[in-house]
Amino acid sequence: MPSAVQRVFETCKEVFADGGPGIVPSPDEVERLRSVLDAVMPADVGLSPSLSFFRDVGTGGPPPVTYLHLYECPKFSIGIFCLPQGAVIPLHDHPAMTVFSKLLMGSMRIKSYDWVNDPRGSGSNQRIKSSTGVCRSMLCRIGGVCMKY
């Protein structure tokens, strides 16, 4: 039986086979990949709370954000982001990409935004809308480990 990470890889190969920039997988494909990601556990990728990354190493500050590269091809990439407790990731964009994430350990708070057209009809798409209104910048507070696909 293939490992959980191998199942993620194989499912991504199938789901993104006909993909490209700006092409979103069908709802059935999204659900299929989501169910595979739901089955991934920290131990499947060698993570445990006892790893030195998750402990204070006496440097006076949190450990750095670490990225573990697992796979990349023109259609998709698979990697693991290790973020120390209290880490903040600046507002950023993933143009023409569909991002699937799986929180493996810890907790996180995410805010996401969509581009909106200027209601006055000027054609400007430079504002970002959240559930609480329009804003110009935002930081996401992240703690734990996030697997990004």
PDB file of N, CA and C in Angstrom, residues 36-77:
ATOM      1  N   VAL A  36      -7.750  13.032   0.365  1.00  0.00           N
ATOM      2  CA  VAL A  36      -6.412  12.445   0.490  1.00  0.00           C
ATOM      3  C   VAL A  36      -5.587  13.254   1.491  1.00  0.00           C
ATOM      4  N   LEU A  37      -5.675  14.581   1.415  1.00  0.00           N
ATOM      5  CA  LEU A  37      -4.946  15.430   2.362  1.00  0.00           C
ATOM      6  C   LEU A  37      -5.435  15.226   3.789  1.00  0.00           C
ATOM      7  N   ASP A  38      -6.734  15.040   3.955  1.00  0.00           N
ATOM      8  CA  ASP A  38      -7.293  14.822   5.294  1.00  0.00           C
ATOM      9  C   ASP A  38      -6.674  13.610   5.983  1.00  0.00           C
ATOM     10  N   ALA A  39      -6.224  12.640   5.201  1.00  0.00           N
ATOM     11  CA  ALA A  39      -5.670  11.410   5.769  1.00  0.00           C
ATOM     12  C   ALA A  39      -4.199  11.547   6.170  1.00  0.00           C
ATOM     13  N   VAL A  40      -3.522  12.623   5.755  1.00  0.00           N
ATOM     14  CA  VAL A  40      -2.100  12.799   6.072  1.00  0.00           C
ATOM     15  C   VAL A  40      -1.949  13.230   7.531  1.00  0.00           C
ATOM     16  N   MET A  41      -1.075  12.543   8.249  1.00  0.00           N
ATOM     17  CA  MET A  41      -0.794  12.831   9.652  1.00  0.00           C
ATOM     18  C   MET A  41       0.664  13.281   9.802  1.00  0.00           C
ATOM     19  N   PRO A  42       1.004  13.975  10.899  1.00  0.00           N
ATOM     20  CA  PRO A  42       2.388  14.434  11.087  1.00  0.00           C
ATOM     21  C   PRO A  42       3.423  13.313  10.939  1.00  0.00           C
ATOM     22  N   ALA A  43       3.149  12.158  11.502  1.00  0.00           N
ATOM     23  CA  ALA A  43       4.108  11.051  11.431  1.00  0.00           C
ATOM     24  C   ALA A  43       4.358  10.601   9.995  1.00  0.00           C
ATOM     25  N   ASP A  44       3.390  10.820   9.103  1.00  0.00           N
ATOM     26  CA  ASP A  44       3.553  10.432   7.697  1.00  0.00           C
ATOM     27  C   ASP A  44       4.679  11.200   7.015  1.00  0.00           C
ATOM     28  N   VAL A  45       5.014  12.371   7.544  1.00  0.00           N
ATOM     29  CA  VAL A  45       6.090  13.178   6.965  1.00  0.00           C
ATOM     30  C   VAL A  45       7.243  13.356   7.956  1.00  0.00           C
ATOM     31  N   GLY A  46       7.272  12.516   8.994  1.00  0.00           N
ATOM     32  CA  GLY A  46       8.374  12.514   9.943  1.00  0.00           C
ATOM     33  C   GLY A  46       8.346  13.632  10.972  1.00  0.00           C
ATOM     34  N   LEU A  47       7.172  14.197  11.231  1.00  0.00           N
ATOM     35  CA  LEU A  47       7.067  15.273  12.218  1.00  0.00           C
ATOM     36  C   LEU A  47       6.537  14.754  13.543  1.00  0.00           C
ATOM     37  N   SER A  48       7.094  15.295  14.627  1.00  0.00           N
ATOM     38  CA  SER A  48       6.578  15.019  15.968  1.00  0.00           C
ATOM     39  C   SER A  48       6.914  16.219  16.848  1.00  0.00           C
ATOM     40  N   PRO A  49       6.140  16.436  17.907  1.00  0.00           N
ATOM     41  CA  PRO A  49       6.421  17.572  18.795  1.00  0.00           C
ATOM     42  C   PRO A  49       7.793  17.501  19.455  1.00  0.00           C
ATOM     43  N   SER A  50       8.424  16.342  19.473  1.00  0.00           N
ATOM     44  CA  SER A  50       9.726  16.208  20.128  1.00  0.00           C
ATOM     45  C   SER A  50      10.891  16.676  19.251  1.00  0.00           C
ATOM     46  N   LEU A  51      10.650  17.004  17.996  1.00  0.00           N
ATOM     47  CA  LEU A  51      11.728  17.476  17.124  1.00  0.00           C
ATOM     48  C   LEU A  51      12.306  18.776  17.668  1.00  0.00           C
ATOM     49  N   SER A  52      13.608  18.960  17.484  1.00  0.00           N
ATOM     50  CA  SER A  52      14.272  20.152  18.019  1.00  0.00           C
ATOM     51  C   SER A  52      13.690  21.436  17.441  1.00  0.00           C
ATOM     52  N   PHE A  53      13.136  21.385  16.259  1.00  0.00           N
ATOM     53  CA  PHE A  53      12.548  22.585  15.656  1.00  0.00           C
ATOM     54  C   PHE A  53      11.467  23.177  16.545  1.00  0.00           C
ATOM     55  N   PHE A  54      10.737  22.340  17.237  1.00  0.00           N
ATOM     56  CA  PHE A  54       9.606  22.799  18.036  1.00  0.00           C
ATOM     57  C   PHE A  54       9.994  23.178  19.470  1.00  0.00           C
ATOM     58  N   ARG A  55      11.269  23.094  19.799  1.00  0.00           N
ATOM     59  CA  ARG A  55      11.724  23.443  21.146  1.00  0.00           C
ATOM     60  C   ARG A  55      12.512  24.746  21.106  1.00  0.00           C
ATOM     61  N   ASP A  56      12.520  25.437  22.223  1.00  0.00           N
ATOM     62  CA  ASP A  56      13.352  26.632  22.363  1.00  0.00           C
ATOM     63  C   ASP A  56      14.799  26.157  22.418  1.00  0.00           C
ATOM     64  N   VAL A  57      15.605  26.628  21.485  1.00  0.00           N
ATOM     65  CA  VAL A  57      16.987  26.168  21.411  1.00  0.00           C
ATOM     66  C   VAL A  57      17.952  27.138  22.094  1.00  0.00           C
ATOM     67  N   GLY A  58      17.411  28.058  22.899  1.00  0.00           N
ATOM     68  CA  GLY A  58      18.254  28.954  23.669  1.00  0.00           C
ATOM     69  C   GLY A  58      18.885  30.078  22.871  1.00  0.00           C
ATOM     70  N   THR A  59      18.389  30.367  21.695  1.00  0.00           N
ATOM     71  CA  THR A  59      18.962  31.435  20.876  1.00  0.00           C
ATOM     72  C   THR A  59      18.329  32.782  21.182  1.00  0.00           C
ATOM     73  N   GLY A  60      17.326  32.801  22.054  1.00  0.00           N
ATOM     74  CA  GLY A  60      16.666  34.045  22.387  1.00  0.00           C
ATOM     75  C   GLY A  60      15.537  34.401  21.440  1.00  0.00           C
ATOM     76  N   GLY A  61      15.346  33.617  20.429  1.00  0.00           N
ATOM     77  CA  GLY A  61      14.273  33.885  19.481  1.00  0.00           C
ATOM     78  C   GLY A  61      13.688  32.603  18.954  1.00  0.00           C
ATOM     79  N   PRO A  62      12.603  32.715  18.224  1.00  0.00           N
ATOM     80  CA  PRO A  62      11.981  31.509  17.682  1.00  0.00           C
ATOM     81  C   PRO A  62      12.835  30.907  16.572  1.00  0.00           C
ATOM     82  N   PRO A  63      12.649  29.644  16.287  1.00  0.00           N
ATOM     83  CA  PRO A  63      13.376  29.042  15.173  1.00  0.00           C
ATOM     84  C   PRO A  63      12.925  29.694  13.868  1.00  0.00           C
ATOM     85  N   PRO A  64      13.753  29.641  12.846  1.00  0.00           N
ATOM     86  CA  PRO A  64      13.367  30.261  11.576  1.00  0.00           C
ATOM     87  C   PRO A  64      12.253  29.476  10.888  1.00  0.00           C
ATOM     88  N   VAL A  65      11.550  30.153   9.991  1.00  0.00           N
ATOM     89  CA  VAL A  65      10.590  29.458   9.136  1.00  0.00           C
ATOM     90  C   VAL A  65      11.402  28.541   8.236  1.00  0.00           C
ATOM     91  N   THR A  66      10.980  27.303   8.131  1.00  0.00           N
ATOM     92  CA  THR A  66      11.704  26.306   7.345  1.00  0.00           C
ATOM     93  C   THR A  66      10.785  25.740   6.280  1.00  0.00           C
ATOM     94  N   TYR A  67      11.320  25.531   5.078  1.00  0.00           N
ATOM     95  CA  TYR A  67      10.557  24.919   3.991  1.00  0.00           C
ATOM     96  C   TYR A  67      11.242  23.621   3.603  1.00  0.00           C
ATOM     97  N   LEU A  68      10.484  22.545   3.601  1.00  0.00           N
ATOM     98  CA  LEU A  68      10.990  21.242   3.174  1.00  0.00           C
ATOM     99  C   LEU A  68      10.407  20.942   1.802  1.00  0.00           C
ATOM    100  N   HIS A  69      11.254  20.977   0.794  1.00  0.00           N
ATOM    101  CA  HIS A  69      10.817  20.760  -0.582  1.00  0.00           C
ATOM    102  C   HIS A  69      10.679  19.256  -0.836  1.00  0.00           C
ATOM    103  N   LEU A  70       9.492  18.822  -1.242  1.00  0.00           N
ATOM    104  CA  LEU A  70       9.267  17.404  -1.514  1.00  0.00           C
ATOM    105  C   LEU A  70       9.247  17.097  -3.000  1.00  0.00           C
ATOM    106  N   TYR A  71       8.570  17.941  -3.788  1.00  0.00           N
ATOM    107  CA  TYR A  71       8.457  17.662  -5.225  1.00  0.00           C
ATOM    108  C   TYR A  71       8.028  18.922  -5.959  1.00  0.00           C
ATOM    109  N   GLU A  72       8.509  19.068  -7.191  1.00  0.00           N
ATOM    110  CA  GLU A  72       8.065  20.171  -8.037  1.00  0.00           C
ATOM    111  C   GLU A  72       8.145  19.761  -9.496  1.00  0.00           C
ATOM    112  N   CYS A  73       7.122  20.117 -10.244  1.00  0.00           N
ATOM    113  CA  CYS A  73       7.085  19.930 -11.684  1.00  0.00           C
ATOM    114  C   CYS A  73       6.316  21.126 -12.260  1.00  0.00           C
ATOM    115  N   PRO A  74       6.187  21.236 -13.576  1.00  0.00           N
ATOM    116  CA  PRO A  74       5.458  22.382 -14.142  1.00  0.00           C
ATOM    117  C   PRO A  74       3.984  22.449 -13.738  1.00  0.00           C
ATOM    118  N   LYS A  75       3.394  21.348 -13.303  1.00  0.00           N
ATOM    119  CA  LYS A  75       1.963  21.315 -12.981  1.00  0.00           C
ATOM    120  C   LYS A  75       1.647  21.572 -11.509  1.00  0.00           C
ATOM    121  N   PHE A  76       2.528  21.170 -10.588  1.00  0.00           N
ATOM    122  CA  PHE A  76       2.259  21.340  -9.156  1.00  0.00           C
ATOM    123  C   PHE A  76       3.550  21.195  -8.360  1.00  0.00           C
ATOM    124  N   SER A  77       3.491  21.620  -7.108  1.00  0.00           N
ATOM    125  CA  SER A  77       4.616  21.414  -6.195  1.00  0.00           C
ATOM    126  C   SER A  77       4.061  20.951  -4.852  1.00  0.00           C
TER     127      SER A  77
END
